Amino acid sequence: MRIKTKLPVGIENFAEIRTEGFYYIDKTGLIKELLENPGKVSLFTRPRRFGKTLNMSMLKYFFGTEGNEELFEGLAISGEKEICDKYMGKFPVISISLKDVDGRNFDAAKRMLCMIIGTEALKFSFLQQSDNLNEMEHLQYKKLTELNDRGEFAMSEVLLKKSLLTLSQLLEKHYGRKAVILIDEYDVPLDKAFAAGYYDEMVDLLRGIFGQALKTNDSLFLAVLTGCLRVSTESIFTGLNNFKVFP
């Protein structure tokens, strides 16, 4: 009896697909392409249901410090021994999705952004006790994860704009390695803000977050962003160096 390979309908986690016997179209050539790309920041704009989130999950498992060599066995990138030896499992990875950033007004959307970034910061709770961080850096981490009396992340807008920059700096200090930043569906907050009437405020906020994390960040190894919207001349990415768009 022939056993059919399962189709991963609705599954966007690379590890689940690889360990649970789901059908997978090998996209690991993207890793080599990114590493050979002269731009430090890459933006992929593709239609919905094009596999962007799955690719971001693949990148997280490849670069992440947990080490997931077995997930890539038999795939194209496993044949690139030099790349695997040098880059696989070597980097702290900050991975967020902005698909849920929504709200009837700017304050509600901003609170959702704080929740997403604060929740990601909590995954690195070991920074609280890291001997590689000084007292001020421990305080910086505490401020990223601090809650108010409503149980929401208490980041001010100023701190929120610096959040990804600060987190990547703390991770580099702990690991002695620059960070990889993955931002999935970067454009959803802009789309929602345009529909609800607070587009200019959201552009300013995202320009601050992305500008500090992706432009003036010496702790960044590489960054990848995905979305559906193409970049315009008034883009939130204006002024970024080493920035490449894959249309």
PDB file of C-alpha atoms in Angstrom:
ATOM      1  CA  MET A   1       0.000   0.000   0.000  1.00  0.00           C
ATOM      2  CA  ARG A   2       1.396   3.361  -1.045  1.00  0.00           C
ATOM      3  CA  ILE A   3       1.669   5.891   1.778  1.00  0.00           C
ATOM      4  CA  LYS A   4       0.875   9.421   0.637  1.00  0.00           C
ATOM      5  CA  THR A   5       2.950  12.292   1.946  1.00  0.00           C
ATOM      6  CA  LYS A   6       0.812  14.623   4.025  1.00  0.00           C
ATOM      7  CA  LEU A   7       0.171  18.128   2.692  1.00  0.00           C
ATOM      8  CA  PRO A   8       0.937  20.863   5.242  1.00  0.00           C
ATOM      9  CA  VAL A   9      -2.315  22.787   4.857  1.00  0.00           C
ATOM     10  CA  GLY A  10      -2.198  25.820   7.128  1.00  0.00           C
ATOM     11  CA  ILE A  11       1.099  24.780   8.753  1.00  0.00           C
ATOM     12  CA  GLU A  12       3.775  27.475   8.740  1.00  0.00           C
ATOM     13  CA  ASN A  13       6.255  26.010  11.218  1.00  0.00           C
ATOM     14  CA  PHE A  14       9.321  24.611   9.461  1.00  0.00           C
ATOM     15  CA  ALA A  15      10.243  22.222  12.276  1.00  0.00           C
ATOM     16  CA  GLU A  16       6.746  20.733  12.405  1.00  0.00           C
ATOM     17  CA  ILE A  17       6.729  20.113   8.666  1.00  0.00           C
ATOM     18  CA  ARG A  18      10.158  18.482   8.735  1.00  0.00           C
ATOM     19  CA  THR A  19       9.577  16.286  11.792  1.00  0.00           C
ATOM     20  CA  GLU A  20       5.984  15.237  11.174  1.00  0.00           C
ATOM     21  CA  GLY A  21       6.442  13.915   7.631  1.00  0.00           C
ATOM     22  CA  PHE A  22       4.721  16.674   5.696  1.00  0.00           C
ATOM     23  CA  TYR A  23       5.470  17.425   2.046  1.00  0.00           C
ATOM     24  CA  TYR A  24       8.034  20.236   1.737  1.00  0.00           C
ATOM     25  CA  ILE A  25       9.229  22.099  -1.350  1.00  0.00           C
ATOM     26  CA  ASP A  26      12.894  22.826  -0.742  1.00  0.00           C
ATOM     27  CA  LYS A  27      13.372  26.597  -0.406  1.00  0.00           C
ATOM     28  CA  THR A  28      16.652  26.442   1.492  1.00  0.00           C
ATOM     29  CA  GLY A  29      18.481  27.960  -1.468  1.00  0.00           C
ATOM     30  CA  LEU A  30      17.159  31.238  -0.069  1.00  0.00           C
ATOM     31  CA  ILE A  31      19.684  30.967   2.770  1.00  0.00           C
ATOM     32  CA  LYS A  32      22.624  30.942   0.381  1.00  0.00           C
ATOM     33  CA  GLU A  33      21.096  33.778  -1.626  1.00  0.00           C
ATOM     34  CA  LEU A  34      20.754  35.945   1.477  1.00  0.00           C
ATOM     35  CA  LEU A  35      24.302  35.286   2.617  1.00  0.00           C
ATOM     36  CA  GLU A  36      25.679  36.129  -0.820  1.00  0.00           C
ATOM     37  CA  ASN A  37      23.495  39.249  -1.079  1.00  0.00           C
ATOM     38  CA  PRO A  38      25.511  42.440  -0.498  1.00  0.00           C
ATOM     39  CA  GLY A  39      22.566  44.020   1.332  1.00  0.00           C
ATOM     40  CA  LYS A  40      22.338  43.505   5.093  1.00  0.00           C
ATOM     41  CA  VAL A  41      18.551  44.118   5.086  1.00  0.00           C
ATOM     42  CA  SER A  42      16.303  42.247   2.627  1.00  0.00           C
ATOM     43  CA  LEU A  43      12.602  42.780   1.964  1.00  0.00           C
ATOM     44  CA  PHE A  44      10.516  40.143   0.183  1.00  0.00           C
ATOM     45  CA  THR A  45       7.193  41.341  -1.204  1.00  0.00           C
ATOM     46  CA  ARG A  46       4.918  38.507  -2.298  1.00  0.00           C
ATOM     47  CA  PRO A  47       1.141  37.894  -2.438  1.00  0.00           C
ATOM     48  CA  ARG A  48      -0.612  36.236   0.471  1.00  0.00           C
ATOM     49  CA  ARG A  49      -0.403  32.424   0.738  1.00  0.00           C
ATOM     50  CA  PHE A  50       2.952  32.484  -1.051  1.00  0.00           C
ATOM     51  CA  GLY A  51       4.888  30.750   1.732  1.00  0.00           C
ATOM     52  CA  LYS A  52       6.568  33.834   3.210  1.00  0.00           C
ATOM     53  CA  THR A  53       5.920  32.877   6.835  1.00  0.00           C
ATOM     54  CA  LEU A  54       7.204  29.335   6.311  1.00  0.00           C
ATOM     55  CA  ASN A  55      10.396  30.720   4.811  1.00  0.00           C
ATOM     56  CA  MET A  56      10.862  32.986   7.824  1.00  0.00           C
ATOM     57  CA  SER A  57      10.426  29.981  10.101  1.00  0.00           C
ATOM     58  CA  MET A  58      13.058  28.128   8.064  1.00  0.00           C
ATOM     59  CA  LEU A  59      15.500  31.029   8.500  1.00  0.00           C
ATOM     60  CA  LYS A  60      14.866  31.119  12.241  1.00  0.00           C
ATOM     61  CA  TYR A  61      15.669  27.421  12.606  1.00  0.00           C
ATOM     62  CA  PHE A  62      18.774  27.685  10.421  1.00  0.00           C
ATOM     63  CA  PHE A  63      20.433  30.683  12.073  1.00  0.00           C
ATOM     64  CA  GLY A  64      19.117  30.204  15.629  1.00  0.00           C
ATOM     65  CA  THR A  65      21.487  29.239  18.432  1.00  0.00           C
ATOM     66  CA  GLU A  66      19.433  26.174  19.401  1.00  0.00           C
ATOM     67  CA  GLY A  67      21.064  24.188  16.605  1.00  0.00           C
ATOM     68  CA  ASN A  68      18.721  22.313  14.286  1.00  0.00           C
ATOM     69  CA  GLU A  69      21.048  20.543  11.879  1.00  0.00           C
ATOM     70  CA  GLU A  70      18.796  17.475  11.608  1.00  0.00           C
ATOM     71  CA  LEU A  71      15.932  19.589  10.210  1.00  0.00           C
ATOM     72  CA  PHE A  72      17.995  20.394   7.124  1.00  0.00           C
ATOM     73  CA  GLU A  73      19.299  16.934   6.348  1.00  0.00           C
ATOM     74  CA  GLY A  74      18.740  16.070   2.692  1.00  0.00           C
ATOM     75  CA  LEU A  75      17.861  19.635   1.720  1.00  0.00           C
ATOM     76  CA  ALA A  76      19.863  21.756  -0.706  1.00  0.00           C
ATOM     77  CA  ILE A  77      21.560  23.865   1.950  1.00  0.00           C
ATOM     78  CA  SER A  78      22.987  20.767   3.647  1.00  0.00           C
ATOM     79  CA  GLY A  79      25.230  20.375   0.603  1.00  0.00           C
ATOM     80  CA  GLU A  80      26.772  23.784   1.299  1.00  0.00           C
ATOM     81  CA  LYS A  81      29.124  22.572   4.030  1.00  0.00           C
ATOM     82  CA  GLU A  82      31.089  25.791   4.349  1.00  0.00           C
ATOM     83  CA  ILE A  83      27.914  27.837   4.807  1.00  0.00           C
ATOM     84  CA  CYS A  84      26.469  25.385   7.320  1.00  0.00           C
ATOM     85  CA  ASP A  85      29.670  25.233   9.357  1.00  0.00           C
ATOM     86  CA  LYS A  86      29.976  29.007   9.475  1.00  0.00           C
ATOM     87  CA  TYR A  87      26.368  30.117   9.927  1.00  0.00           C
ATOM     88  CA  MET A  88      24.030  27.329  11.054  1.00  0.00           C
ATOM     89  CA  GLY A  89      23.037  27.661  14.707  1.00  0.00           C
ATOM     90  CA  LYS A  90      25.407  30.557  15.306  1.00  0.00           C
ATOM     91  CA  PHE A  91      23.155  33.579  15.903  1.00  0.00           C
ATOM     92  CA  PRO A  92      20.583  34.908  18.367  1.00  0.00           C
ATOM     93  CA  VAL A  93      17.399  35.417  16.347  1.00  0.00           C
ATOM     94  CA  ILE A  94      14.683  37.976  17.018  1.00  0.00           C
ATOM     95  CA  SER A  95      11.593  36.806  15.125  1.00  0.00           C
ATOM     96  CA  ILE A  96       8.288  38.678  15.161  1.00  0.00           C
ATOM     97  CA  SER A  97       5.143  38.817  13.032  1.00  0.00           C
ATOM     98  CA  LEU A  98       3.109  42.014  12.770  1.00  0.00           C
ATOM     99  CA  LYS A  99       0.032  40.326  11.302  1.00  0.00           C
ATOM    100  CA  ASP A 100      -2.008  40.962  14.463  1.00  0.00           C
ATOM    101  CA  VAL A 101      -1.188  44.659  14.859  1.00  0.00           C
ATOM    102  CA  ASP A 102      -4.660  46.148  14.564  1.00  0.00           C
ATOM    103  CA  GLY A 103      -6.834  48.593  16.439  1.00  0.00           C
ATOM    104  CA  ARG A 104      -9.606  51.125  16.076  1.00  0.00           C
ATOM    105  CA  ASN A 105      -7.133  53.845  17.004  1.00  0.00           C
ATOM    106  CA  PHE A 106      -3.387  54.412  17.164  1.00  0.00           C
ATOM    107  CA  ASP A 107      -3.070  53.752  20.910  1.00  0.00           C
ATOM    108  CA  ALA A 108      -4.701  50.325  20.582  1.00  0.00           C
ATOM    109  CA  ALA A 109      -2.396  49.377  17.703  1.00  0.00           C
ATOM    110  CA  LYS A 110       0.633  50.645  19.613  1.00  0.00           C
ATOM    111  CA  ARG A 111      -0.278  48.494  22.612  1.00  0.00           C
ATOM    112  CA  MET A 112      -0.437  45.479  20.311  1.00  0.00           C
ATOM    113  CA  LEU A 113       3.043  46.273  18.988  1.00  0.00           C
ATOM    114  CA  CYS A 114       4.314  46.495  22.570  1.00  0.00           C
ATOM    115  CA  MET A 115       2.753  43.097  23.289  1.00  0.00           C
ATOM    116  CA  ILE A 116       4.403  41.460  20.257  1.00  0.00           C
ATOM    117  CA  ILE A 117       7.885  42.845  20.908  1.00  0.00           C
ATOM    118  CA  GLY A 118       7.625  42.442  24.686  1.00  0.00           C
ATOM    119  CA  THR A 119       6.560  38.808  24.297  1.00  0.00           C
ATOM    120  CA  GLU A 120       9.542  38.163  22.020  1.00  0.00           C
ATOM    121  CA  ALA A 121      11.855  39.806  24.562  1.00  0.00           C
ATOM    122  CA  LEU A 122      10.496  37.492  27.285  1.00  0.00           C
ATOM    123  CA  LYS A 123      11.824  34.498  25.337  1.00  0.00           C
ATOM    124  CA  PHE A 124      15.304  35.675  26.288  1.00  0.00           C
ATOM    125  CA  SER A 125      14.662  35.743  30.039  1.00  0.00           C
ATOM    126  CA  PHE A 126      18.197  34.435  30.665  1.00  0.00           C
ATOM    127  CA  LEU A 127      19.362  38.008  30.012  1.00  0.00           C
ATOM    128  CA  GLN A 128      18.102  38.894  33.487  1.00  0.00           C
ATOM    129  CA  GLN A 129      20.919  36.862  35.013  1.00  0.00           C
ATOM    130  CA  SER A 130      23.511  37.131  32.268  1.00  0.00           C
ATOM    131  CA  ASP A 131      27.010  37.748  33.657  1.00  0.00           C
ATOM    132  CA  ASN A 132      27.919  39.392  30.354  1.00  0.00           C
ATOM    133  CA  LEU A 133      25.527  42.293  30.961  1.00  0.00           C
ATOM    134  CA  ASN A 134      26.182  45.136  33.375  1.00  0.00           C
ATOM    135  CA  GLU A 135      23.677  46.656  35.794  1.00  0.00           C
ATOM    136  CA  MET A 136      22.430  49.236  33.308  1.00  0.00           C
ATOM    137  CA  GLU A 137      21.917  46.591  30.627  1.00  0.00           C
ATOM    138  CA  HIS A 138      19.963  44.403  33.048  1.00  0.00           C
ATOM    139  CA  LEU A 139      17.741  47.432  33.700  1.00  0.00           C
ATOM    140  CA  GLN A 140      17.278  47.950  29.956  1.00  0.00           C
ATOM    141  CA  TYR A 141      16.054  44.373  29.597  1.00  0.00           C
ATOM    142  CA  LYS A 142      13.724  44.771  32.571  1.00  0.00           C
ATOM    143  CA  LYS A 143      12.155  47.832  30.955  1.00  0.00           C
ATOM    144  CA  LEU A 144      11.488  45.883  27.745  1.00  0.00           C
ATOM    145  CA  THR A 145       9.497  43.255  29.641  1.00  0.00           C
ATOM    146  CA  GLU A 146       7.931  45.332  32.416  1.00  0.00           C
ATOM    147  CA  LEU A 147       4.145  45.184  32.825  1.00  0.00           C
ATOM    148  CA  ASN A 148       1.731  47.861  34.013  1.00  0.00           C
ATOM    149  CA  ASP A 149      -1.128  47.331  36.488  1.00  0.00           C
ATOM    150  CA  ARG A 150      -3.361  46.102  33.632  1.00  0.00           C
ATOM    151  CA  GLY A 151      -0.935  43.309  32.758  1.00  0.00           C
ATOM    152  CA  GLU A 152       0.134  45.029  29.531  1.00  0.00           C
ATOM    153  CA  PHE A 153       3.693  45.808  28.499  1.00  0.00           C
ATOM    154  CA  ALA A 154       4.555  49.245  29.831  1.00  0.00           C
ATOM    155  CA  MET A 155       6.964  50.434  27.130  1.00  0.00           C
ATOM    156  CA  SER A 156       6.735  54.125  26.323  1.00  0.00           C
ATOM    157  CA  GLU A 157       6.674  55.114  22.658  1.00  0.00           C
ATOM    158  CA  VAL A 158      10.307  56.219  22.908  1.00  0.00           C
ATOM    159  CA  LEU A 159      11.326  52.846  24.351  1.00  0.00           C
ATOM    160  CA  LEU A 160       9.187  51.005  21.791  1.00  0.00           C
ATOM    161  CA  LYS A 161      11.011  52.735  18.946  1.00  0.00           C
ATOM    162  CA  LYS A 162      14.329  51.546  20.397  1.00  0.00           C
ATOM    163  CA  SER A 163      13.077  48.092  21.445  1.00  0.00           C
ATOM    164  CA  LEU A 164      14.487  45.922  18.639  1.00  0.00           C
ATOM    165  CA  LEU A 165      17.749  47.861  18.669  1.00  0.00           C
ATOM    166  CA  THR A 166      18.078  47.437  22.446  1.00  0.00           C
ATOM    167  CA  LEU A 167      17.202  43.738  22.399  1.00  0.00           C
ATOM    168  CA  SER A 168      19.707  42.996  19.633  1.00  0.00           C
ATOM    169  CA  GLN A 169      22.422  44.902  21.506  1.00  0.00           C
ATOM    170  CA  LEU A 170      21.762  42.931  24.693  1.00  0.00           C
ATOM    171  CA  LEU A 171      21.812  39.636  22.778  1.00  0.00           C
ATOM    172  CA  GLU A 172      25.099  40.489  21.122  1.00  0.00           C
ATOM    173  CA  LYS A 173      26.575  41.380  24.527  1.00  0.00           C
ATOM    174  CA  HIS A 174      25.429  38.022  25.952  1.00  0.00           C
ATOM    175  CA  TYR A 175      26.413  35.776  23.030  1.00  0.00           C
ATOM    176  CA  GLY A 176      29.317  37.726  21.554  1.00  0.00           C
ATOM    177  CA  ARG A 177      27.487  37.374  18.225  1.00  0.00           C
ATOM    178  CA  LYS A 178      25.471  39.848  16.205  1.00  0.00           C
ATOM    179  CA  ALA A 179      21.732  39.223  15.936  1.00  0.00           C
ATOM    180  CA  VAL A 180      19.471  38.188  13.085  1.00  0.00           C
ATOM    181  CA  ILE A 181      16.151  40.060  12.942  1.00  0.00           C
ATOM    182  CA  LEU A 182      13.142  38.555  11.132  1.00  0.00           C
ATOM    183  CA  ILE A 183       9.987  40.668  10.704  1.00  0.00           C
ATOM    184  CA  ASP A 184       7.063  38.937   9.022  1.00  0.00           C
ATOM    185  CA  GLU A 185       4.152  40.886   7.486  1.00  0.00           C
ATOM    186  CA  TYR A 186       5.701  44.273   8.188  1.00  0.00           C
ATOM    187  CA  ASP A 187       2.977  46.036   6.195  1.00  0.00           C
ATOM    188  CA  VAL A 188      -0.146  44.824   8.035  1.00  0.00           C
ATOM    189  CA  PRO A 189      -0.022  47.663  10.604  1.00  0.00           C
ATOM    190  CA  LEU A 190       0.172  50.175   7.750  1.00  0.00           C
ATOM    191  CA  ASP A 191      -2.780  48.648   5.923  1.00  0.00           C
ATOM    192  CA  LYS A 192      -4.900  48.572   9.093  1.00  0.00           C
ATOM    193  CA  ALA A 193      -3.870  52.110  10.035  1.00  0.00           C
ATOM    194  CA  PHE A 194      -4.797  53.452   6.614  1.00  0.00           C
ATOM    195  CA  ALA A 195      -8.262  51.912   6.891  1.00  0.00           C
ATOM    196  CA  ALA A 196      -8.789  53.264  10.418  1.00  0.00           C
ATOM    197  CA  GLY A 197      -7.430  56.766   9.844  1.00  0.00           C
ATOM    198  CA  TYR A 198      -4.140  56.826  11.774  1.00  0.00           C
ATOM    199  CA  TYR A 199      -1.728  56.026   8.945  1.00  0.00           C
ATOM    200  CA  ASP A 200       0.679  58.935   9.560  1.00  0.00           C
ATOM    201  CA  GLU A 201       1.139  58.024  13.233  1.00  0.00           C
ATOM    202  CA  MET A 202       1.837  54.393  12.365  1.00  0.00           C
ATOM    203  CA  VAL A 203       4.333  55.354   9.650  1.00  0.00           C
ATOM    204  CA  ASP A 204       6.196  57.489  12.183  1.00  0.00           C
ATOM    205  CA  LEU A 205       6.248  54.667  14.755  1.00  0.00           C
ATOM    206  CA  LEU A 206       7.408  51.966  12.348  1.00  0.00           C
ATOM    207  CA  ARG A 207       9.975  54.278  10.786  1.00  0.00           C
ATOM    208  CA  GLY A 208      11.401  54.786  14.264  1.00  0.00           C
ATOM    209  CA  ILE A 209      11.463  51.066  15.113  1.00  0.00           C
ATOM    210  CA  PHE A 210      12.865  49.945  11.770  1.00  0.00           C
ATOM    211  CA  GLY A 211      15.232  52.886  11.396  1.00  0.00           C
ATOM    212  CA  GLN A 212      16.990  52.234  14.709  1.00  0.00           C
ATOM    213  CA  ALA A 213      16.999  48.441  14.424  1.00  0.00           C
ATOM    214  CA  LEU A 214      18.000  48.211  10.774  1.00  0.00           C
ATOM    215  CA  LYS A 215      19.928  51.391   9.980  1.00  0.00           C
ATOM    216  CA  THR A 216      22.067  52.404  12.952  1.00  0.00           C
ATOM    217  CA  ASN A 217      22.526  49.003  14.534  1.00  0.00           C
ATOM    218  CA  ASP A 218      26.065  47.678  14.875  1.00  0.00           C
ATOM    219  CA  SER A 219      24.631  44.568  16.580  1.00  0.00           C
ATOM    220  CA  LEU A 220      22.809  43.438  13.420  1.00  0.00           C
ATOM    221  CA  PHE A 221      24.161  40.592  11.291  1.00  0.00           C
ATOM    222  CA  LEU A 222      21.278  40.529   8.827  1.00  0.00           C
ATOM    223  CA  ALA A 223      17.558  41.255   8.722  1.00  0.00           C
ATOM    224  CA  VAL A 224      14.758  39.878   6.570  1.00  0.00           C
ATOM    225  CA  LEU A 225      11.289  41.370   6.251  1.00  0.00           C
ATOM    226  CA  THR A 226       8.261  40.148   4.339  1.00  0.00           C
ATOM    227  CA  GLY A 227       5.030  41.760   3.245  1.00  0.00           C
ATOM    228  CA  CYS A 228       2.579  42.222   0.417  1.00  0.00           C
ATOM    229  CA  LEU A 229       2.958  45.968  -0.131  1.00  0.00           C
ATOM    230  CA  ARG A 230       5.676  47.232  -2.424  1.00  0.00           C
ATOM    231  CA  VAL A 231       8.029  49.946  -1.171  1.00  0.00           C
ATOM    232  CA  SER A 232       7.116  53.518  -2.189  1.00  0.00           C
ATOM    233  CA  THR A 233       9.265  56.635  -2.400  1.00  0.00           C
ATOM    234  CA  GLU A 234       7.888  57.712   0.991  1.00  0.00           C
ATOM    235  CA  SER A 235       8.694  54.352   2.507  1.00  0.00           C
ATOM    236  CA  ILE A 236       9.385  53.672   6.164  1.00  0.00           C
ATOM    237  CA  PHE A 237      12.665  52.201   4.879  1.00  0.00           C
ATOM    238  CA  THR A 238      13.921  55.464   3.347  1.00  0.00           C
ATOM    239  CA  GLY A 239      17.530  56.107   4.301  1.00  0.00           C
ATOM    240  CA  LEU A 240      18.453  52.500   5.080  1.00  0.00           C
ATOM    241  CA  ASN A 241      21.882  51.464   3.857  1.00  0.00           C
ATOM    242  CA  ASN A 242      22.563  47.992   2.432  1.00  0.00           C
ATOM    243  CA  PHE A 243      18.847  47.506   1.777  1.00  0.00           C
ATOM    244  CA  LYS A 244      17.636  45.219  -1.004  1.00  0.00           C
ATOM    245  CA  VAL A 245      14.089  44.567  -2.180  1.00  0.00           C
ATOM    246  CA  PHE A 246      13.167  41.225  -3.758  1.00  0.00           C
ATOM    247  CA  PRO A 247       9.971  41.979  -5.736  1.00  0.00           C
TER     248      PRO A 247
END
